[in-house]
Coordinates of C-alpha atoms and ligand atoms in Angstrom, one line a residue:
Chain T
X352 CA 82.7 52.5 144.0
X353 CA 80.8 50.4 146.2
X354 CA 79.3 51.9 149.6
X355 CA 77.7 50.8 152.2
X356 CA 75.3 53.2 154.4
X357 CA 74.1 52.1 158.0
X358 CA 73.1 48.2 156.9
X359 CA 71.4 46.2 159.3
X360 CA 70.7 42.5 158.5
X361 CA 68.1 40.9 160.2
X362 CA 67.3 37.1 159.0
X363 CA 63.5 36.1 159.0
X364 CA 65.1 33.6 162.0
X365 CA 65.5 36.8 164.3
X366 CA 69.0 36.5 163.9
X367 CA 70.5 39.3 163.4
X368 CA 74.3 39.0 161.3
X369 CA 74.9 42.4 160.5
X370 CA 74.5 45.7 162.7
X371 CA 75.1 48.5 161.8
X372 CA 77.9 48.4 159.2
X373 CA 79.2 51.3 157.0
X374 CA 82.4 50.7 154.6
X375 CA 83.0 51.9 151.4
X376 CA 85.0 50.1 149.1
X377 CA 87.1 52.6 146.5
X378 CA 88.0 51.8 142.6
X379 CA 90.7 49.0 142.3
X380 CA 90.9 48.6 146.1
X381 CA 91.6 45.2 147.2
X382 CA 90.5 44.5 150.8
X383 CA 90.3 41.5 152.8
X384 CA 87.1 40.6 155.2
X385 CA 87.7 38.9 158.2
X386 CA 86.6 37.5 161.1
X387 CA 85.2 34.3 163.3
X388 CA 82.6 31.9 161.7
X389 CA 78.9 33.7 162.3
X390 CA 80.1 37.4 162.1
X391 CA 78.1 38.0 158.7
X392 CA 80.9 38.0 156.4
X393 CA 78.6 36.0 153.6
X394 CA 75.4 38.0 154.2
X395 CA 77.8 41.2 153.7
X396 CA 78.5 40.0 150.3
X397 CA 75.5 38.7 149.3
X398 CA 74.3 42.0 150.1
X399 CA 76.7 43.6 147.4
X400 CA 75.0 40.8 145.1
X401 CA 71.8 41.0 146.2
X402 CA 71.3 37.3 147.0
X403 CA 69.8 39.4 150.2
X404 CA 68.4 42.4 150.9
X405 CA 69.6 44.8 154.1
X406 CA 66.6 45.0 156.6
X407 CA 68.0 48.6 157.4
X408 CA 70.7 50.7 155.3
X409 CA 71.6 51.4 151.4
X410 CA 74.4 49.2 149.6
X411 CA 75.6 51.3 146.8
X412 CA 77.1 49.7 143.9
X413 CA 78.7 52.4 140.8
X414 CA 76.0 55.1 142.2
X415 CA 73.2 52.7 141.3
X416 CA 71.0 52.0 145.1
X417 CA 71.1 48.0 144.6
X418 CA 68.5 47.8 147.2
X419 CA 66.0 49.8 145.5
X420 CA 66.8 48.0 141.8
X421 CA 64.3 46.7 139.8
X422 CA 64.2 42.8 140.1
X423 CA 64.7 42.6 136.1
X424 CA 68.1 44.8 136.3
X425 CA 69.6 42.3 138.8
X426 CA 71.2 40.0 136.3
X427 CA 72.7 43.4 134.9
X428 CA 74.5 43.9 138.4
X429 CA 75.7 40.2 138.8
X430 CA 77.3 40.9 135.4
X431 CA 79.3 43.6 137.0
X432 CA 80.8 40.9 139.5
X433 CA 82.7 38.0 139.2
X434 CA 81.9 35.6 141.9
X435 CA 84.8 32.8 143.4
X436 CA 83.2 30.3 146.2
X437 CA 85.5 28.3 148.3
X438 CA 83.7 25.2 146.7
X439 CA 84.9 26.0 142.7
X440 CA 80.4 25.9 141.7
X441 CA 81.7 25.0 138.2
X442 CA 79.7 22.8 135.9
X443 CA 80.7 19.1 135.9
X444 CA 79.2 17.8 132.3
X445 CA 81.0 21.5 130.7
X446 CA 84.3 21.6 129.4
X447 CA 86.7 24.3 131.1
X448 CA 86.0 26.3 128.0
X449 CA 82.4 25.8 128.1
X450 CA 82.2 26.6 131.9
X451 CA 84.2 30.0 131.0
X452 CA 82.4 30.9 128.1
X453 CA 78.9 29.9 130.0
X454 CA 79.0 33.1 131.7
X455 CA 79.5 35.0 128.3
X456 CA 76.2 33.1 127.2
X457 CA 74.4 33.5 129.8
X458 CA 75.0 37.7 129.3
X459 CA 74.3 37.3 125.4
X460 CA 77.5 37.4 124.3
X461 CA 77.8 36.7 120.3
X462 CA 79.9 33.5 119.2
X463 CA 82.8 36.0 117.9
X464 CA 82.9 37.9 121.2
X465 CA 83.0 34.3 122.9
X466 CA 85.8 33.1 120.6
X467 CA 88.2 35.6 121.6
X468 CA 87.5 36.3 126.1
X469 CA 87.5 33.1 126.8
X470 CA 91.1 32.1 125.2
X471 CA 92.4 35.1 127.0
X472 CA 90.4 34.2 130.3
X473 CA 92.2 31.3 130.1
X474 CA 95.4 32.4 129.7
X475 CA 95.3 34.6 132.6
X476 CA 95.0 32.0 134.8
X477 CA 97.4 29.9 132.9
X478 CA 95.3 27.1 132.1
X479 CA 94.8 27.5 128.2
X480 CA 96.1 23.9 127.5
X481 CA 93.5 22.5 130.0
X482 CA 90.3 24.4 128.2
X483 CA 89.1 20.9 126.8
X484 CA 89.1 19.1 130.3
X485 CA 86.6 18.5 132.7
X486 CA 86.1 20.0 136.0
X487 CA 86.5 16.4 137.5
X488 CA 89.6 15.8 136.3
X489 CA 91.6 18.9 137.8
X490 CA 93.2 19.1 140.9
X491 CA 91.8 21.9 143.6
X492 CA 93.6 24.5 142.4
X493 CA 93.0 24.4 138.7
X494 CA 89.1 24.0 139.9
X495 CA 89.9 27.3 141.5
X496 CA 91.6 28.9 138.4
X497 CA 88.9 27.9 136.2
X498 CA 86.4 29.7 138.4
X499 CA 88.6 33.1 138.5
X500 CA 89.0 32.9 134.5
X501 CA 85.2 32.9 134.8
X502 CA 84.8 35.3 137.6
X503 CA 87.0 37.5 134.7
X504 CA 85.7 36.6 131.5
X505 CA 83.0 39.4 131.7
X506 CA 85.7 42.1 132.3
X507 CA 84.0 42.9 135.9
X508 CA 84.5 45.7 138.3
X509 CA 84.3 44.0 141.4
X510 CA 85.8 40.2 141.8
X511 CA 84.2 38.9 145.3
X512 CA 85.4 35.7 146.6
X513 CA 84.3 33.6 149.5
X514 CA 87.0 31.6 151.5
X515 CA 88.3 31.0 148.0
X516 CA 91.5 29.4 149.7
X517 CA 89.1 27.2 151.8
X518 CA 89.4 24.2 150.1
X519 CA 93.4 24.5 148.7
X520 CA 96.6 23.5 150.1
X521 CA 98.9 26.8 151.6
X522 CA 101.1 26.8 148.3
X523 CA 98.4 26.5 146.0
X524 CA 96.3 29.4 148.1
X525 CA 99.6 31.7 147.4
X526 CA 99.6 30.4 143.6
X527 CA 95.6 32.0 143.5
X528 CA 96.6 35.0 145.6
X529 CA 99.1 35.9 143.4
X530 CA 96.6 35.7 140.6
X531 CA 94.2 38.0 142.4
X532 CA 97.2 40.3 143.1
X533 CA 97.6 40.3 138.8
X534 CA 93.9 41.0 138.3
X535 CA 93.5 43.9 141.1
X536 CA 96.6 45.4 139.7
X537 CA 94.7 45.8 136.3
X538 CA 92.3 48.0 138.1
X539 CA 89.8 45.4 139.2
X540 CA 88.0 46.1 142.7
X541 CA 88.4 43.2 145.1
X542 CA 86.5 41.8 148.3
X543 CA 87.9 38.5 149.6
X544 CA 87.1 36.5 152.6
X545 CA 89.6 34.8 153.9
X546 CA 90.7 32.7 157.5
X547 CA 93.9 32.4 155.8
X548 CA 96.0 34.5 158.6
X549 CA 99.5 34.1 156.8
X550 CA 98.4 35.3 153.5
X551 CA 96.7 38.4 155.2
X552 CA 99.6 39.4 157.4
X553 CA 101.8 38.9 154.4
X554 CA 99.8 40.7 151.9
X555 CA 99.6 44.1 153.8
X556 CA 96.8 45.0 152.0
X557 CA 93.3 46.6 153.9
X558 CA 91.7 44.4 156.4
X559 CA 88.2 44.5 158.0
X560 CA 87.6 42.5 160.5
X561 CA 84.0 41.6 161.3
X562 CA 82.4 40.0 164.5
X563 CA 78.9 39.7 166.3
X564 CA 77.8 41.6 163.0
X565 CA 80.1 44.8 163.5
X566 CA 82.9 46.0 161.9
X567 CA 85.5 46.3 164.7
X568 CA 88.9 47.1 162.6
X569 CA 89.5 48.2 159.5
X570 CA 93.1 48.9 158.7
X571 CA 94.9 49.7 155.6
X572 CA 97.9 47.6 155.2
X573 CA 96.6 45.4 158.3
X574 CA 97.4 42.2 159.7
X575 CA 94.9 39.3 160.2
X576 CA 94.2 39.9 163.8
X577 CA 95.6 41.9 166.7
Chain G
X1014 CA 67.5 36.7 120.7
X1015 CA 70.9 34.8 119.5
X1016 CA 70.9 31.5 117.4
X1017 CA 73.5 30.7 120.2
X1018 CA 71.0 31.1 122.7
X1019 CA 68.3 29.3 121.3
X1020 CA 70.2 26.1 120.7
X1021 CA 71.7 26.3 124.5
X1022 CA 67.6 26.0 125.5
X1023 CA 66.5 23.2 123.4
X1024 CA 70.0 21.1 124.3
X1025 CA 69.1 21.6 127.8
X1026 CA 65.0 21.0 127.5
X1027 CA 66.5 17.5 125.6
X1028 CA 69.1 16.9 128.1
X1029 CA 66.5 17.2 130.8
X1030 CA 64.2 15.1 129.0
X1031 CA 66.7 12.3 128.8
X1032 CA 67.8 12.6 132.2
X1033 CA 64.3 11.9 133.8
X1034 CA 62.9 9.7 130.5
X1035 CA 60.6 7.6 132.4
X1036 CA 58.9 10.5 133.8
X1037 CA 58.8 12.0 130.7
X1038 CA 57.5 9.2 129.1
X1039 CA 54.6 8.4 131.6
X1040 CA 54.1 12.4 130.8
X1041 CA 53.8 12.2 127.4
X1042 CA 51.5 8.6 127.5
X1043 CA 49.3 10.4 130.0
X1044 CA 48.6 13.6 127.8
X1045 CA 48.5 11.5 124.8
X1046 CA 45.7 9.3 126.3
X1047 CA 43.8 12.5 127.7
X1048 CA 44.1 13.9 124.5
X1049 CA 43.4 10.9 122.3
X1050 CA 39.8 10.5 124.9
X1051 CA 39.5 14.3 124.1
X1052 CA 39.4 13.9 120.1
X1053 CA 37.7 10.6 120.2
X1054 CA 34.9 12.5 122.2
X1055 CA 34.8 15.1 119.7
X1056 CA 34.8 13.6 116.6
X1057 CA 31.5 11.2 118.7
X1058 CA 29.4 14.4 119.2
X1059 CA 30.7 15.9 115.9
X1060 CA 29.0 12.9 114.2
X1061 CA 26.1 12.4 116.5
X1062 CA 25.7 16.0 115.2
X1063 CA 25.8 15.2 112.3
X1064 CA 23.9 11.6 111.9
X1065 CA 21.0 14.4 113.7
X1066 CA 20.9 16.8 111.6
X1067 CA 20.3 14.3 108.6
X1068 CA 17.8 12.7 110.9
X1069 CA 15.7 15.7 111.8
X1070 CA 14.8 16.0 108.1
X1071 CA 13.7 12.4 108.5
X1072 CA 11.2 13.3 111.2
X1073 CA 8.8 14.2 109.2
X1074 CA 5.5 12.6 108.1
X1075 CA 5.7 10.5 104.7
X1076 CA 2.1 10.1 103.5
X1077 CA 2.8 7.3 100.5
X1078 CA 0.1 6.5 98.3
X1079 CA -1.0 3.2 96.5
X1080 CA 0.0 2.8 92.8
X1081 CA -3.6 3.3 91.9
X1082 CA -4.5 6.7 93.2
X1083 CA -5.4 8.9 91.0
X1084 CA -3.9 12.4 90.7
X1085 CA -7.7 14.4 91.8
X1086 CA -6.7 11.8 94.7
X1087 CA -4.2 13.3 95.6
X1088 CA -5.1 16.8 95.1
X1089 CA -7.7 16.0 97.6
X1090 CA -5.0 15.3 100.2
X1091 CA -2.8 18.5 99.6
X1092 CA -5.9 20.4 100.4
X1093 CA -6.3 18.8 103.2
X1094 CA -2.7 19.8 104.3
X1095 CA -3.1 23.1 102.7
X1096 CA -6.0 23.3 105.8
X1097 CA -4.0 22.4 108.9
X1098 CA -2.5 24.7 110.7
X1099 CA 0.0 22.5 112.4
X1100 CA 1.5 21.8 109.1
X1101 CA 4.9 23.7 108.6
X1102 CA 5.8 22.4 105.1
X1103 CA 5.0 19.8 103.0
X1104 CA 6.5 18.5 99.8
X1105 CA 5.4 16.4 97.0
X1106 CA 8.0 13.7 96.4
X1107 CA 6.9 11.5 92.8
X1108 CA 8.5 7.8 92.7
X1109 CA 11.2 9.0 90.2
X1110 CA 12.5 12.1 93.0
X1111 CA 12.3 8.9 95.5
X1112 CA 14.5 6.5 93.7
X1113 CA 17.0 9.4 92.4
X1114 CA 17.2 10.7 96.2
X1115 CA 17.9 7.4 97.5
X1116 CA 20.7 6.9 94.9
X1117 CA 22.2 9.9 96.1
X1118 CA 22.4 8.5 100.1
X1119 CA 24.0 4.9 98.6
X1120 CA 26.8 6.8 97.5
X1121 CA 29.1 4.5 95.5
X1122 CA 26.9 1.8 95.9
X1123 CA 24.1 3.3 94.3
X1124 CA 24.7 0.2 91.6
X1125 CA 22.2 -2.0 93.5
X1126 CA 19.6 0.6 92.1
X1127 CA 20.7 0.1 88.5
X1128 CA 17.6 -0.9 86.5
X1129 CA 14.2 0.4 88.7
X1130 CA 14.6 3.5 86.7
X1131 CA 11.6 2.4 84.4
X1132 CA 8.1 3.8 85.9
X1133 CA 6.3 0.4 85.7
X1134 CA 10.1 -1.2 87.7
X1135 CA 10.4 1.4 90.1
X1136 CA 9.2 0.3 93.3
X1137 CA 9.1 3.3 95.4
X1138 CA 5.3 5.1 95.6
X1139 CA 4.7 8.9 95.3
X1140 CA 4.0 10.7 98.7
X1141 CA 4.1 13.6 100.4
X1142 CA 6.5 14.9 103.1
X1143 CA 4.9 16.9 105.5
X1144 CA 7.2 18.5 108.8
X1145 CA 5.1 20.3 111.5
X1146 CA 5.9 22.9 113.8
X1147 CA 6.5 20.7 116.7
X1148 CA 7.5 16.7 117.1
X1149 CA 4.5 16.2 119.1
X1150 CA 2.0 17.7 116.4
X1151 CA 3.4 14.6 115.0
X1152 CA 1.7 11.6 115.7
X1153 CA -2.0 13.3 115.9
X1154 CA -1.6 14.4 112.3
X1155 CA -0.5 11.0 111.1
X1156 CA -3.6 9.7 112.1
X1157 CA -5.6 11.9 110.5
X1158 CA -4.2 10.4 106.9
X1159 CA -4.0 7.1 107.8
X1160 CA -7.5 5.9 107.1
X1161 CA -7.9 7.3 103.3
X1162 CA -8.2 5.1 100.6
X1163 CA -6.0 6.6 98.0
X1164 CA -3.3 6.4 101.2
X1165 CA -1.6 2.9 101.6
X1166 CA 0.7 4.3 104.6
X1167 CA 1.6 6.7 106.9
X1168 CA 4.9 6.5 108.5
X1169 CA 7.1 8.7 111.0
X1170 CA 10.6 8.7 113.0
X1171 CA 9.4 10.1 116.4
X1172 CA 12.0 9.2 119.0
X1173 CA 14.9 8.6 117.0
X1174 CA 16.4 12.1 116.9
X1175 CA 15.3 12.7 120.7
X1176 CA 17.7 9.3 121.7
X1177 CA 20.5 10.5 119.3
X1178 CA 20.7 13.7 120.8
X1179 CA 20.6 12.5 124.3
X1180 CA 23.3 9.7 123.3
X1181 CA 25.0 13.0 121.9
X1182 CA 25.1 14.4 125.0
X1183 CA 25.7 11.8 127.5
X1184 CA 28.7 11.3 125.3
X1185 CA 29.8 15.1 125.4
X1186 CA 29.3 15.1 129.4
X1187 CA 31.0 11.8 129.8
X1188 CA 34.0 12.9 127.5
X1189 CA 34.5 16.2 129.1
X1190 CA 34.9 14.9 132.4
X1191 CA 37.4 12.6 131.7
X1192 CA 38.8 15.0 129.7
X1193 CA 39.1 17.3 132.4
X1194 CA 40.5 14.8 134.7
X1195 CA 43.4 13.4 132.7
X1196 CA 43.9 16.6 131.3
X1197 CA 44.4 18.2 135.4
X1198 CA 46.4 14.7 135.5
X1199 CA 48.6 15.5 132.9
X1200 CA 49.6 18.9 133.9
X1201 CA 50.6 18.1 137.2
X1202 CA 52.7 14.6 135.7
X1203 CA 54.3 17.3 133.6
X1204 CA 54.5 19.6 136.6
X1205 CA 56.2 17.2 138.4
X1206 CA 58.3 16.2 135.8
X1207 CA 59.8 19.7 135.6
X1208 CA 60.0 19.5 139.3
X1209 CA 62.4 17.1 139.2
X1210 CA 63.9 18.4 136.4
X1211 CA 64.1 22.0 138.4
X1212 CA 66.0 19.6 141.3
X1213 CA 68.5 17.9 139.7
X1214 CA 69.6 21.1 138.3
X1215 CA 69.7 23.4 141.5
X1216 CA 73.2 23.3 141.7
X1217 CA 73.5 24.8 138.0
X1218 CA 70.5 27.1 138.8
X1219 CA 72.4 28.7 141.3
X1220 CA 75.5 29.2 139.0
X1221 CA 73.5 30.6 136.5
X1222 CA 72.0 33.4 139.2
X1223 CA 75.2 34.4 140.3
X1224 CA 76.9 34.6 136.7
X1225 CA 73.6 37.3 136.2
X1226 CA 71.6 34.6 134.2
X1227 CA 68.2 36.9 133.7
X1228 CA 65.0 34.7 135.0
X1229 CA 63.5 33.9 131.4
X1230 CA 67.3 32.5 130.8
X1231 CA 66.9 30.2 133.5
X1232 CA 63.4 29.2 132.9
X1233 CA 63.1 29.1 129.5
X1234 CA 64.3 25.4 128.9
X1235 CA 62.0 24.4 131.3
X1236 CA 59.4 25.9 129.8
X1237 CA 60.3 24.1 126.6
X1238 CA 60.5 20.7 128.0
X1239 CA 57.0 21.1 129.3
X1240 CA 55.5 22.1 126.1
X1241 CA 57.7 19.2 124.5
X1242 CA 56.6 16.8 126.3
X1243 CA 52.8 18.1 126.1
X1244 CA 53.2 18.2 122.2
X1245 CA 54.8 14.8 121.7
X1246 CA 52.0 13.5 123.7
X1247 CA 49.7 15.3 121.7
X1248 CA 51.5 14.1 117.9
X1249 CA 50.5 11.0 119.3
X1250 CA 46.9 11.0 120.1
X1251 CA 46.7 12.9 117.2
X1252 CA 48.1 9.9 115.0
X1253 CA 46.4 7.5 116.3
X1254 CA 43.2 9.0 116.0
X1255 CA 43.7 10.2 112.4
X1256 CA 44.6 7.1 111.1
X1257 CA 42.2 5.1 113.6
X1258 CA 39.4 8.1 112.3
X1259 CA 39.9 7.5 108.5
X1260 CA 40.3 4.0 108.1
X1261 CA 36.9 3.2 110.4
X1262 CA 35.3 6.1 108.2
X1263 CA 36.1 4.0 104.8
X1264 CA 35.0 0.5 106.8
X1265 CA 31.7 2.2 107.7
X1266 CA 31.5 3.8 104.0
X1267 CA 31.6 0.3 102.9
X1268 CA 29.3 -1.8 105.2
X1269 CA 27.0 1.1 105.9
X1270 CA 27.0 3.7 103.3
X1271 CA 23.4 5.8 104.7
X1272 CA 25.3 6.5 107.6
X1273 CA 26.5 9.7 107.4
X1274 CA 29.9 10.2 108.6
X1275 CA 31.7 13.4 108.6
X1276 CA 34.7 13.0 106.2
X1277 CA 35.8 16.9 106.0
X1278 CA 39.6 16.5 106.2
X1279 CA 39.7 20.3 106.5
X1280 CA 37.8 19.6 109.7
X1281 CA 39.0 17.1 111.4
X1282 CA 42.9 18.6 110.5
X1283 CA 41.3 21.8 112.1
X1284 CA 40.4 19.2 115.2
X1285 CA 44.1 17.8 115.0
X1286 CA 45.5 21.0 115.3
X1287 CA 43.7 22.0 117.9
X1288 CA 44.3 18.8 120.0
X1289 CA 48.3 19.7 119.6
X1290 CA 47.5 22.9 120.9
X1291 CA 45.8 21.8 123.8
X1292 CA 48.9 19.9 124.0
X1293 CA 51.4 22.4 123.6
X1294 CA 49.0 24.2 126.3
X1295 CA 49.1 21.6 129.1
X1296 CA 52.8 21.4 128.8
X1297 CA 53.5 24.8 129.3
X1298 CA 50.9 25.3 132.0
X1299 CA 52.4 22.3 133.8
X1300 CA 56.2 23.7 133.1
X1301 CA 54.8 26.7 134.3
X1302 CA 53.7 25.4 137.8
X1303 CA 56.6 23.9 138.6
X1304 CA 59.2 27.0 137.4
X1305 CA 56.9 29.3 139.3
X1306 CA 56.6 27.0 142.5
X1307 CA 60.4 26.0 143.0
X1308 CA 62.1 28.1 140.7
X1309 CA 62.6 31.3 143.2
X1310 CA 64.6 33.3 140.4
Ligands
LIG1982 N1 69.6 32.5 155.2 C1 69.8 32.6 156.5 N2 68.7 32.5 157.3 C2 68.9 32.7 158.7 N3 70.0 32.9 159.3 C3 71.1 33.0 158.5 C4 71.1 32.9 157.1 N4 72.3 33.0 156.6 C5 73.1 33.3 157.7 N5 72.4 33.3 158.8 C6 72.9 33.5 160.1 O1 73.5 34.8 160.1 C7 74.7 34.8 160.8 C8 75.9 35.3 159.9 O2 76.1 34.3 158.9 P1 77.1 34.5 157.8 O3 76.9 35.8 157.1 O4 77.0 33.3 156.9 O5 78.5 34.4 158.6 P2 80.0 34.1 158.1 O6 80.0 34.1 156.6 O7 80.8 35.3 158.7 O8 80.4 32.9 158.7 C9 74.9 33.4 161.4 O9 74.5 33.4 162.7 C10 74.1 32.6 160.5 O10 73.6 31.5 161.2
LIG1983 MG1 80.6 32.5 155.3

């Protein structure tokens, strides 16, 4: 589903984060990207997004070349992918509700169509009873919820989530990984970057391990590191 | 485009608004004042232009004659015009024409008038009007009647249309550089009112991008706020100098009816309208440098 050919990533800065990378990410995988602060794990993703663009290589995304997309179709792509950031990005002065249903606005979704995803979003989160709260008043790991029932709400292919445990206590990271676990099992693709070593080794599901900008493992059913 | 949609841009263009209202307001003060100098300059030249164009028909030579001149008299002058090549036109105006014309420029106060209808009452001679080709063919034709016996004056306006219409342009010149100026001002007050604007919503810029928001999504209540900011500006230049317009126009209609003012609603709303517009176009200019500028999308 997604592939990606020979990328090199060279920031204006001379820096270069990725070299050479090739991986190809199959339908309803789930796969975990590791690594040491620096490797390029976030300019890998934001290459899937195309937040950035490879200086070198082709990222495939559905057959579609993303690199070689028209600027107007990008917002087309995004819709395809739900995004989870370590730091929630929800919307402070929105509801729960409203920050769910935002990304069904912003994608020109009709009030009906709203009415019914983001109830359900909600639900699969398990934070229906919290949809009139704000943000502010959740703990970490209801932030985090909210921002997967969003990263859902648009039925995507591919969930990608950066360090989405970063900011969580251990139990409350299993809590979310458990929900990921749910959504991949309904067939959704999913790309996670993680330093959480216990949840890895536990999860046996694939690991790639990045550093200096190379992919030096890649293991299904692998452990955090060697 | 959804209803949905459409309310979502003008809550956040208000919201906006409301979060940086002094800005706003010092945006909407300075467009109104650029726009209020604008109109006032235009509806100046408009009547300049018009107070001329009444005035032109004024330069033109009046040859009046005394009471007792007899009509061979005066045939003997309209020869004499009849002769010259440097006369354009010339028109015999009788005392009767004179008194009903001058009527007509007293307006509703023609009742001072009432009662010098009566030939031997009316005080107002016959005379010619005469216009040459040019101004200065003027002066040397005046002359040339002023001497006759059956003539008891010769009068003409040379000079007054020539100040008008420089005053007509000094004023044009002198509006449409500070028009220029505070209109430059007022687009960059606004630019940097959405600037700001842009700023404090980065953070929910970004979220929109990533949750596939398409560009005109995320610019579009920018744009808005711009353009409402330029048109409340505009609404209110455009109030004060309606109201400020008519009630000097019914002052002046009063204390100095001959002065022709130019009362054409149909105009000056044409004038109003297009000062909102220039409105409406500053704001969304300015919005426009600012979303362009620091709204990488
Ligand atoms: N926008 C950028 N401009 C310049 N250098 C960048 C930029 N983003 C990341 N880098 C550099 O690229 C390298 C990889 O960064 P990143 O992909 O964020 O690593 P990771 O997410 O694995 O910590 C780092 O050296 C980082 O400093
Ligand atoms: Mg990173």
């Amino acid at each position: 589903m997604i592939q990606l050919y020979d990328i090199t990533k060279v920031y204006p800065n001379e820096i270069k984060a990725l070299d050479n990378v090739t991986i190809r990410f199959p339908k309803g995988s789930f796969n975990f990207l590791v690594g040491p602060s620096g490797a390029g794990k976030s300019t890998l993703i934001k290459l899937i997004y195309r937040e950035e663009f490879p200086t070198r290589g082709r990222v495939i995304f559905n057959g579609r070349n993303v690199t070689r997309m028209r600027r107007r179709e990008v917002p087309f792509l995004r819709r395809k992918i739900g995004m989870v950031f370590q730091d929630f990005r929800l919307l402070p002065q929105k509801t729960v509700y409203e920050n769910v249903a935002f990304a069904l606005e912003i994608a020109g979704a009709s009030s009906r169509v709203i009415k019914k995803a983001v109830p359900a979003a909600l639900e699969v989160v398990g934070l229906k009873q919290k949809a009139g709260v704000f943000p502010g008043h959740l703990s970490g790991g209801e932030q985090q919820r909210v921002s997967v029932s969003r990263a859902i709400v648009n039925n995507p292919d591919l969930i990608i989530a950066d360090e989405p445990t970063g900011n969580l206590d251990p139990e409350t990271a299993w809590e979310l990984m458990r929900l990921f676990l749910d959504i991949n099992q309904s067939g959704t693709t999913i790309l996670m970057v993680t330093h959480a070593r216990d949840i890895v080794n536990e999860m046996k599901q694939r690991v790639i391990e990045l550093a200096g900008g190379q992919v030096v493992r890649d293991e299904e059913k692998g452990t955090y590191s060697l | 485009m959804r209803l949905r949609t459409i309310c979502y841009y003008f809550r956040e263009a208000l919201q906006s608004i409301l979060r940086n209202s002094w800005l706003s307001i010092t945006s909407i003060g300075v467009v109104a004042v650029s726009l209020f100098i604008l109109g006032c300059s235009l509806l100046v030249v408009l009547n300049a232009g018009n107070v001329a164009d009444n005035l032109e028909s004024s330069v033109e030579i009046s040859i009046f004659f005394k009471d007792q001149a007899t009509p061979a008299q005066i045939k003997e002058v309209e020869d004499k015009l009849t002769g010259l090549s440097e006369v354009a036109q010339y028109e015999f105006v009788t005392k009767q024409k004179a008194l009903e014309e001058m009527k007509k420029n007293f307006g509703e106060q023609k009742g001072i008038l009432d009662g010098l209808e009566e030939e031997e009452k009316n005080p107002l001679p016959d005379a010619f009007r005469v216009k040459t080709h040019m101004v200065e063919q003027v002066a040397p034709l005046a002359k040339q009647f002023e001497g006759l016996i059956q003539v008891d004056e010769v009068r003409y306006g040379q000079g007054v249309v020539e100040q008008l219409m420089a005053l007509s342009h000094w004023v044009r010149t002198a509006g449409l550089v500070t028009m220029v100026l505070l209109g430059v001002a007022a687009v960059f007050l606004i630019a940097t009112t959405i600037r700001l604007s842009v700023f404090s919503r980065r953070r929910e810029i970004e979220i929109m991008k990533f949750l596939g928001a398409t560009n005109w999504f995320v610019r579009f209540p920018f744009l808005l706020e711009g353009m409402f900011l330029g048109l409340a500006g505009s609404l209110l230049a455009v109030a004060a100098i309606y109201y400020g317009y008519f009630s000097i126009i019914s002052s002046i209609q009063v204390s100095l009816p001959f002065v022709p003012m130019v009362s054409n609603r149909n105009l000056i709303i044409l004038l109003m309208e297009g000062l909102l517009l220039a409105g409406l176009v500053i704001g969304a200019a300015g919005s426009m440098i600012s979303v362009r500028r620091f709204l990488k999308v």
